[in-house]
Amino acid sequence: MKYLFLMTAAGSVLFICYWVWSKVFAPCLTHSVRYKALVLVVLVFLIPWVWLKGIYSYVVRWFLQVRVPVVNGHPVAIADIVTAGEAYKTPDYRWELVVLGIWLIGALGFVLYKAATYFHSKRRLLSVSRKCDDPDLNEIVERLRKELHYKGRFEVYLTPGRNTTFTLGAMRPVVFLQEEYLEGQLYYIMKHAMTHMVRKDLLLKLLLECVCCLHWFNVLVYFLNDQFDNACEASCDERVLAGCTEDERRAYSKLLVDNLKRLKEQIAAPRKRIPFENGLGDAYEKTKERVNLIMKAKEVGNWRKGLAAGMFAVLLVANSFTALAYPNVYRVEDEKADVAEDTIDGNAFWAGEFLGDGYNNPVVGVVYDDEFIDMEGNVSPVSSYNPYVFCIKHDIVSGYYQTHRKNDEGGCTVKTFESTKCLNCNTIWIGDLYATLTYVKCPH
């Protein structure tokens, strides 16, 4: 769950930074630049920055000298490690399970709902549509394949009545083409649909749906969804009309206005939003905004676009430092029920001089409930949670992992495991059980 919360925090911060950035650098931005920035925001919501932690940690340790406190005469290194097993579950463990269960139920519910909506809508649309066999369409498609360098496969179906054109499906796209269109409009209709396919917009929308399912509890992802739709369509329009004359822009705008009229007629029974689709007209207000953007298209110089893109890159790099917030890794090897015991005056004590010379006279004692003790007696605290982290090069030291657990009767149990630890990333490998010591009355 900590991974999920760190991912949603990183994505949310970057999305807020995007919103501020898009306002500050508005004169320097094209719709394509905005769209690419939002794609990066989506990826930050999906991919944890943890893969950078090892790199950052490796670099930082060469520039920062860590001050180490001293406990009982032994230096204490700061660690962030955990082990597994019934003795190592923290007090927050059950609450984490409850939160995990709630999140899983919500995420699974969203996945099932979106999948059911998609397949039901696609099946219903195919049942009332017919495959298009217009020879003009085939000619235009082949022409656009050469213009856009598109080699993918897709199908075109005619939808009945006064409908709008939209494309459905990320892997095998289906273009549902409006049955009524004016002469000369078919080229722009298909160019818009095929531009979405060339840019893999439908696949990116599939990733966005994954973000919505994964982070369903985060209100910002729903704003991201809306912003992404707007930027996707505006950038597609921008690419379709690249190099076009003003008359061609007017013709394309007329196509959107015609779709706008169709949308107004469908207000009484609007088509629900289907996951993984792109369309010429998604909503009444959005279509009007697209027409205004097309007619007020602006030229942005490369240096201005480069300045805006460079600033967003700085924000992205700064956001990536959240990698340092990710906990470290643990790996647990097979345990054995071997217990090392020795006898002095009939009493068992720890094997290993640095661990103690008798029950009542410990050399190191118990400093932390969970701790790593290296062969020189250095004690490192162990934290409550620790998933995977990348490390460039392990620097391994041998030692023991020790746990201290109190019971309800006032006694305690101390277990020691053979262990190794990486000094660079604080990864701990826990091996065989080395010793178990039980106190009737806890002296720690």
JSON list of C-alpha atoms in Angstrom, two decimals, residues 28-184:
[
{"chain": "A", "resi": 28, "resn": "CYS", "atom": "CA", "xyz": [4.65, 28.93, -25.41]},
{"chain": "A", "resi": 29, "resn": "LEU", "atom": "CA", "xyz": [2.55, 25.76, -25.60]},
{"chain": "A", "resi": 30, "resn": "THR", "atom": "CA", "xyz": [1.00, 23.88, -28.47]},
{"chain": "A", "resi": 31, "resn": "HIS", "atom": "CA", "xyz": [-1.70, 21.29, -27.90]},
{"chain": "A", "resi": 32, "resn": "SER", "atom": "CA", "xyz": [0.82, 18.58, -28.81]},
{"chain": "A", "resi": 33, "resn": "VAL", "atom": "CA", "xyz": [3.22, 19.68, -26.06]},
{"chain": "A", "resi": 34, "resn": "ARG", "atom": "CA", "xyz": [0.38, 19.74, -23.51]},
{"chain": "A", "resi": 35, "resn": "TYR", "atom": "CA", "xyz": [-0.72, 16.28, -24.55]},
{"chain": "A", "resi": 36, "resn": "LYS", "atom": "CA", "xyz": [2.78, 14.79, -24.28]},
{"chain": "A", "resi": 37, "resn": "ALA", "atom": "CA", "xyz": [3.15, 16.32, -20.82]},
{"chain": "A", "resi": 38, "resn": "LEU", "atom": "CA", "xyz": [-0.11, 14.69, -19.71]},
{"chain": "A", "resi": 39, "resn": "VAL", "atom": "CA", "xyz": [1.07, 11.34, -21.07]},
{"chain": "A", "resi": 40, "resn": "LEU", "atom": "CA", "xyz": [4.09, 11.64, -18.74]},
{"chain": "A", "resi": 41, "resn": "VAL", "atom": "CA", "xyz": [1.74, 12.42, -15.83]},
{"chain": "A", "resi": 42, "resn": "VAL", "atom": "CA", "xyz": [-0.23, 9.25, -16.61]},
{"chain": "A", "resi": 43, "resn": "LEU", "atom": "CA", "xyz": [2.97, 7.18, -16.65]},
{"chain": "A", "resi": 44, "resn": "VAL", "atom": "CA", "xyz": [4.04, 8.60, -13.27]},
{"chain": "A", "resi": 45, "resn": "PHE", "atom": "CA", "xyz": [0.72, 7.42, -11.83]},
{"chain": "A", "resi": 46, "resn": "LEU", "atom": "CA", "xyz": [1.41, 3.92, -13.22]},
{"chain": "A", "resi": 47, "resn": "ILE", "atom": "CA", "xyz": [5.17, 3.41, -12.82]},
{"chain": "A", "resi": 48, "resn": "PRO", "atom": "CA", "xyz": [6.78, 3.91, -9.37]},
{"chain": "A", "resi": 49, "resn": "TRP", "atom": "CA", "xyz": [9.99, 5.93, -9.24]},
{"chain": "A", "resi": 50, "resn": "VAL", "atom": "CA", "xyz": [11.56, 3.23, -7.04]},
{"chain": "A", "resi": 51, "resn": "TRP", "atom": "CA", "xyz": [13.78, 2.04, -9.90]},
{"chain": "A", "resi": 52, "resn": "LEU", "atom": "CA", "xyz": [15.72, 5.32, -9.51]},
{"chain": "A", "resi": 53, "resn": "LYS", "atom": "CA", "xyz": [16.30, 4.98, -5.77]},
{"chain": "A", "resi": 54, "resn": "GLY", "atom": "CA", "xyz": [19.44, 2.89, -6.05]},
{"chain": "A", "resi": 55, "resn": "ILE", "atom": "CA", "xyz": [20.95, 5.36, -8.52]},
{"chain": "A", "resi": 56, "resn": "TYR", "atom": "CA", "xyz": [20.14, 8.40, -6.39]},
{"chain": "A", "resi": 57, "resn": "SER", "atom": "CA", "xyz": [21.29, 6.68, -3.18]},
{"chain": "A", "resi": 58, "resn": "TYR", "atom": "CA", "xyz": [24.55, 5.62, -4.82]},
{"chain": "A", "resi": 59, "resn": "VAL", "atom": "CA", "xyz": [25.26, 9.17, -6.01]},
{"chain": "A", "resi": 60, "resn": "VAL", "atom": "CA", "xyz": [24.17, 10.96, -2.84]},
{"chain": "A", "resi": 61, "resn": "ARG", "atom": "CA", "xyz": [26.31, 8.84, -0.53]},
{"chain": "A", "resi": 62, "resn": "TRP", "atom": "CA", "xyz": [29.43, 10.21, -2.28]},
{"chain": "A", "resi": 63, "resn": "PHE", "atom": "CA", "xyz": [28.50, 13.82, -1.47]},
{"chain": "A", "resi": 64, "resn": "LEU", "atom": "CA", "xyz": [26.84, 13.60, 1.94]},
{"chain": "A", "resi": 65, "resn": "GLN", "atom": "CA", "xyz": [28.60, 12.46, 5.07]},
{"chain": "A", "resi": 66, "resn": "VAL", "atom": "CA", "xyz": [26.14, 10.76, 7.43]},
{"chain": "A", "resi": 67, "resn": "ARG", "atom": "CA", "xyz": [26.51, 11.54, 11.15]},
{"chain": "A", "resi": 68, "resn": "VAL", "atom": "CA", "xyz": [26.07, 8.32, 13.16]},
{"chain": "A", "resi": 69, "resn": "PRO", "atom": "CA", "xyz": [24.81, 8.43, 16.79]},
{"chain": "A", "resi": 70, "resn": "VAL", "atom": "CA", "xyz": [26.36, 6.20, 19.45]},
{"chain": "A", "resi": 71, "resn": "VAL", "atom": "CA", "xyz": [24.36, 3.77, 21.62]},
{"chain": "A", "resi": 72, "resn": "ASN", "atom": "CA", "xyz": [26.04, 1.85, 24.45]},
{"chain": "A", "resi": 73, "resn": "GLY", "atom": "CA", "xyz": [29.42, 2.55, 22.98]},
{"chain": "A", "resi": 74, "resn": "HIS", "atom": "CA", "xyz": [28.53, 1.17, 19.55]},
{"chain": "A", "resi": 75, "resn": "PRO", "atom": "CA", "xyz": [27.87, 3.26, 16.40]},
{"chain": "A", "resi": 76, "resn": "VAL", "atom": "CA", "xyz": [24.29, 2.93, 15.08]},
{"chain": "A", "resi": 77, "resn": "ALA", "atom": "CA", "xyz": [23.76, 3.12, 11.31]},
{"chain": "A", "resi": 78, "resn": "ILE", "atom": "CA", "xyz": [20.35, 4.21, 10.06]},
{"chain": "A", "resi": 79, "resn": "ALA", "atom": "CA", "xyz": [18.50, 1.45, 8.16]},
{"chain": "A", "resi": 80, "resn": "ASP", "atom": "CA", "xyz": [15.05, 0.86, 6.73]},
{"chain": "A", "resi": 81, "resn": "ILE", "atom": "CA", "xyz": [14.57, -2.89, 6.69]},
{"chain": "A", "resi": 82, "resn": "VAL", "atom": "CA", "xyz": [12.01, -5.46, 7.73]},
{"chain": "A", "resi": 83, "resn": "THR", "atom": "CA", "xyz": [11.71, -9.21, 7.94]},
{"chain": "A", "resi": 84, "resn": "ALA", "atom": "CA", "xyz": [8.83, -11.59, 7.40]},
{"chain": "A", "resi": 85, "resn": "GLY", "atom": "CA", "xyz": [7.10, -14.14, 9.61]},
{"chain": "A", "resi": 86, "resn": "GLU", "atom": "CA", "xyz": [4.61, -14.14, 12.43]},
{"chain": "A", "resi": 87, "resn": "ALA", "atom": "CA", "xyz": [7.01, -12.57, 14.90]},
{"chain": "A", "resi": 88, "resn": "TYR", "atom": "CA", "xyz": [7.66, -9.57, 12.65]},
{"chain": "A", "resi": 89, "resn": "LYS", "atom": "CA", "xyz": [4.14, -8.27, 11.98]},
{"chain": "A", "resi": 90, "resn": "THR", "atom": "CA", "xyz": [3.86, -4.69, 13.19]},
{"chain": "A", "resi": 91, "resn": "PRO", "atom": "CA", "xyz": [0.93, -3.16, 15.11]},
{"chain": "A", "resi": 92, "resn": "ASP", "atom": "CA", "xyz": [-0.16, -1.48, 11.87]},
{"chain": "A", "resi": 93, "resn": "TYR", "atom": "CA", "xyz": [-0.21, -4.76, 9.98]},
{"chain": "A", "resi": 94, "resn": "ARG", "atom": "CA", "xyz": [-3.93, -5.42, 10.43]},
{"chain": "A", "resi": 95, "resn": "TRP", "atom": "CA", "xyz": [-4.87, -1.88, 9.51]},
{"chain": "A", "resi": 96, "resn": "GLU", "atom": "CA", "xyz": [-2.76, -2.15, 6.38]},
{"chain": "A", "resi": 97, "resn": "LEU", "atom": "CA", "xyz": [-4.65, -5.33, 5.48]},
{"chain": "A", "resi": 98, "resn": "VAL", "atom": "CA", "xyz": [-8.00, -3.53, 5.97]},
{"chain": "A", "resi": 99, "resn": "VAL", "atom": "CA", "xyz": [-6.91, -0.63, 3.76]},
{"chain": "A", "resi": 100, "resn": "LEU", "atom": "CA", "xyz": [-5.54, -3.07, 1.18]},
{"chain": "A", "resi": 101, "resn": "GLY", "atom": "CA", "xyz": [-8.85, -4.96, 1.16]},
{"chain": "A", "resi": 102, "resn": "ILE", "atom": "CA", "xyz": [-10.88, -1.78, 0.66]},
{"chain": "A", "resi": 103, "resn": "TRP", "atom": "CA", "xyz": [-8.60, -0.67, -2.16]},
{"chain": "A", "resi": 104, "resn": "LEU", "atom": "CA", "xyz": [-8.76, -4.09, -3.88]},
{"chain": "A", "resi": 105, "resn": "ILE", "atom": "CA", "xyz": [-12.55, -4.14, -3.73]},
{"chain": "A", "resi": 106, "resn": "GLY", "atom": "CA", "xyz": [-12.74, -0.63, -5.20]},
{"chain": "A", "resi": 107, "resn": "ALA", "atom": "CA", "xyz": [-10.14, -1.31, -7.92]},
{"chain": "A", "resi": 108, "resn": "LEU", "atom": "CA", "xyz": [-11.71, -4.63, -8.91]},
{"chain": "A", "resi": 109, "resn": "GLY", "atom": "CA", "xyz": [-15.16, -3.01, -9.00]},
{"chain": "A", "resi": 110, "resn": "PHE", "atom": "CA", "xyz": [-13.95, -0.28, -11.38]},
{"chain": "A", "resi": 111, "resn": "VAL", "atom": "CA", "xyz": [-12.18, -2.81, -13.62]},
{"chain": "A", "resi": 112, "resn": "LEU", "atom": "CA", "xyz": [-15.27, -5.00, -13.90]},
{"chain": "A", "resi": 113, "resn": "TYR", "atom": "CA", "xyz": [-17.55, -2.01, -14.51]},
{"chain": "A", "resi": 114, "resn": "LYS", "atom": "CA", "xyz": [-15.37, -0.52, -17.26]},
{"chain": "A", "resi": 115, "resn": "ALA", "atom": "CA", "xyz": [-14.80, -3.90, -18.93]},
{"chain": "A", "resi": 116, "resn": "ALA", "atom": "CA", "xyz": [-18.51, -4.72, -18.86]},
{"chain": "A", "resi": 117, "resn": "THR", "atom": "CA", "xyz": [-19.40, -1.26, -20.24]},
{"chain": "A", "resi": 118, "resn": "TYR", "atom": "CA", "xyz": [-16.88, -1.59, -23.03]},
{"chain": "A", "resi": 119, "resn": "PHE", "atom": "CA", "xyz": [-17.83, -5.08, -24.23]},
{"chain": "A", "resi": 120, "resn": "HIS", "atom": "CA", "xyz": [-21.57, -4.44, -23.87]},
{"chain": "A", "resi": 121, "resn": "SER", "atom": "CA", "xyz": [-21.36, -1.17, -25.81]},
{"chain": "A", "resi": 122, "resn": "LYS", "atom": "CA", "xyz": [-19.20, -2.63, -28.54]},
{"chain": "A", "resi": 123, "resn": "ARG", "atom": "CA", "xyz": [-21.48, -5.64, -28.95]},
{"chain": "A", "resi": 124, "resn": "ARG", "atom": "CA", "xyz": [-24.59, -3.42, -29.04]},
{"chain": "A", "resi": 125, "resn": "LEU", "atom": "CA", "xyz": [-23.04, -1.04, -31.58]},
{"chain": "A", "resi": 126, "resn": "LEU", "atom": "CA", "xyz": [-21.92, -3.89, -33.85]},
{"chain": "A", "resi": 127, "resn": "SER", "atom": "CA", "xyz": [-25.42, -5.38, -33.74]},
{"chain": "A", "resi": 128, "resn": "VAL", "atom": "CA", "xyz": [-27.04, -2.20, -35.13]},
{"chain": "A", "resi": 129, "resn": "SER", "atom": "CA", "xyz": [-24.23, -1.20, -37.52]},
{"chain": "A", "resi": 130, "resn": "ARG", "atom": "CA", "xyz": [-23.16, -2.58, -40.87]},
{"chain": "A", "resi": 131, "resn": "LYS", "atom": "CA", "xyz": [-19.74, -2.88, -42.41]},
{"chain": "A", "resi": 132, "resn": "CYS", "atom": "CA", "xyz": [-18.95, -0.04, -44.78]},
{"chain": "A", "resi": 133, "resn": "ASP", "atom": "CA", "xyz": [-18.24, -1.03, -48.38]},
{"chain": "A", "resi": 134, "resn": "ASP", "atom": "CA", "xyz": [-18.09, 2.45, -49.92]},
{"chain": "A", "resi": 135, "resn": "PRO", "atom": "CA", "xyz": [-15.47, 2.45, -52.72]},
{"chain": "A", "resi": 136, "resn": "ASP", "atom": "CA", "xyz": [-14.68, 6.11, -51.98]},
{"chain": "A", "resi": 137, "resn": "LEU", "atom": "CA", "xyz": [-13.86, 5.12, -48.42]},
{"chain": "A", "resi": 138, "resn": "ASN", "atom": "CA", "xyz": [-11.38, 2.45, -49.54]},
{"chain": "A", "resi": 139, "resn": "GLU", "atom": "CA", "xyz": [-9.67, 4.95, -51.83]},
{"chain": "A", "resi": 140, "resn": "ILE", "atom": "CA", "xyz": [-9.39, 7.57, -49.06]},
{"chain": "A", "resi": 141, "resn": "VAL", "atom": "CA", "xyz": [-8.12, 4.99, -46.55]},
{"chain": "A", "resi": 142, "resn": "GLU", "atom": "CA", "xyz": [-5.33, 3.88, -48.91]},
{"chain": "A", "resi": 143, "resn": "ARG", "atom": "CA", "xyz": [-4.42, 7.50, -49.57]},
{"chain": "A", "resi": 144, "resn": "LEU", "atom": "CA", "xyz": [-4.25, 8.22, -45.84]},
{"chain": "A", "resi": 145, "resn": "ARG", "atom": "CA", "xyz": [-2.20, 5.11, -45.18]},
{"chain": "A", "resi": 146, "resn": "LYS", "atom": "CA", "xyz": [0.53, 6.55, -47.39]},
{"chain": "A", "resi": 147, "resn": "GLU", "atom": "CA", "xyz": [0.22, 10.06, -45.96]},
{"chain": "A", "resi": 148, "resn": "LEU", "atom": "CA", "xyz": [0.29, 8.94, -42.33]},
{"chain": "A", "resi": 149, "resn": "HIS", "atom": "CA", "xyz": [2.56, 5.89, -42.83]},
{"chain": "A", "resi": 150, "resn": "TYR", "atom": "CA", "xyz": [0.02, 3.69, -41.08]},
{"chain": "A", "resi": 151, "resn": "LYS", "atom": "CA", "xyz": [0.13, -0.07, -41.65]},
{"chain": "A", "resi": 152, "resn": "GLY", "atom": "CA", "xyz": [-2.21, -1.24, -38.93]},
{"chain": "A", "resi": 153, "resn": "ARG", "atom": "CA", "xyz": [-5.52, -3.04, -39.47]},
{"chain": "A", "resi": 154, "resn": "PHE", "atom": "CA", "xyz": [-8.91, -1.63, -38.56]},
{"chain": "A", "resi": 155, "resn": "GLU", "atom": "CA", "xyz": [-12.54, -1.95, -39.61]},
{"chain": "A", "resi": 156, "resn": "VAL", "atom": "CA", "xyz": [-15.14, 0.66, -40.50]},
{"chain": "A", "resi": 157, "resn": "TYR", "atom": "CA", "xyz": [-18.84, 0.29, -39.67]},
{"chain": "A", "resi": 158, "resn": "LEU", "atom": "CA", "xyz": [-21.69, 2.62, -40.55]},
{"chain": "A", "resi": 159, "resn": "THR", "atom": "CA", "xyz": [-23.86, 3.66, -37.60]},
{"chain": "A", "resi": 160, "resn": "PRO", "atom": "CA", "xyz": [-27.59, 4.24, -38.24]},
{"chain": "A", "resi": 161, "resn": "GLY", "atom": "CA", "xyz": [-29.33, 7.60, -37.90]},
{"chain": "A", "resi": 162, "resn": "ARG", "atom": "CA", "xyz": [-27.74, 10.97, -37.26]},
{"chain": "A", "resi": 163, "resn": "ASN", "atom": "CA", "xyz": [-24.78, 9.85, -35.20]},
{"chain": "A", "resi": 164, "resn": "THR", "atom": "CA", "xyz": [-21.21, 11.06, -34.78]},
{"chain": "A", "resi": 165, "resn": "THR", "atom": "CA", "xyz": [-18.00, 9.28, -35.76]},
{"chain": "A", "resi": 166, "resn": "PHE", "atom": "CA", "xyz": [-15.87, 7.67, -33.08]},
{"chain": "A", "resi": 167, "resn": "THR", "atom": "CA", "xyz": [-13.20, 4.98, -32.83]},
{"chain": "A", "resi": 168, "resn": "LEU", "atom": "CA", "xyz": [-13.47, 2.15, -30.35]},
{"chain": "A", "resi": 169, "resn": "GLY", "atom": "CA", "xyz": [-10.84, -0.31, -29.15]},
{"chain": "A", "resi": 170, "resn": "ALA", "atom": "CA", "xyz": [-7.13, -0.09, -28.31]},
{"chain": "A", "resi": 171, "resn": "MET", "atom": "CA", "xyz": [-5.82, -3.32, -29.85]},
{"chain": "A", "resi": 172, "resn": "ARG", "atom": "CA", "xyz": [-8.13, -3.84, -32.85]},
{"chain": "A", "resi": 173, "resn": "PRO", "atom": "CA", "xyz": [-9.72, -0.43, -33.56]},
{"chain": "A", "resi": 174, "resn": "VAL", "atom": "CA", "xyz": [-13.18, -0.18, -35.06]},
{"chain": "A", "resi": 175, "resn": "VAL", "atom": "CA", "xyz": [-14.26, 3.13, -36.63]},
{"chain": "A", "resi": 176, "resn": "PHE", "atom": "CA", "xyz": [-18.00, 3.71, -36.25]},
{"chain": "A", "resi": 177, "resn": "LEU", "atom": "CA", "xyz": [-18.62, 6.10, -39.11]},
{"chain": "A", "resi": 178, "resn": "GLN", "atom": "CA", "xyz": [-21.62, 8.43, -39.20]},
{"chain": "A", "resi": 179, "resn": "GLU", "atom": "CA", "xyz": [-23.96, 7.36, -41.98]},
{"chain": "A", "resi": 180, "resn": "GLU", "atom": "CA", "xyz": [-24.70, 10.90, -43.14]},
{"chain": "A", "resi": 181, "resn": "TYR", "atom": "CA", "xyz": [-21.80, 13.09, -44.16]},
{"chain": "A", "resi": 182, "resn": "LEU", "atom": "CA", "xyz": [-21.39, 15.77, -46.79]},
{"chain": "A", "resi": 183, "resn": "GLU", "atom": "CA", "xyz": [-19.22, 15.49, -49.87]},
{"chain": "A", "resi": 184, "resn": "GLY", "atom": "CA", "xyz": [-15.60, 16.23, -49.02]}
]
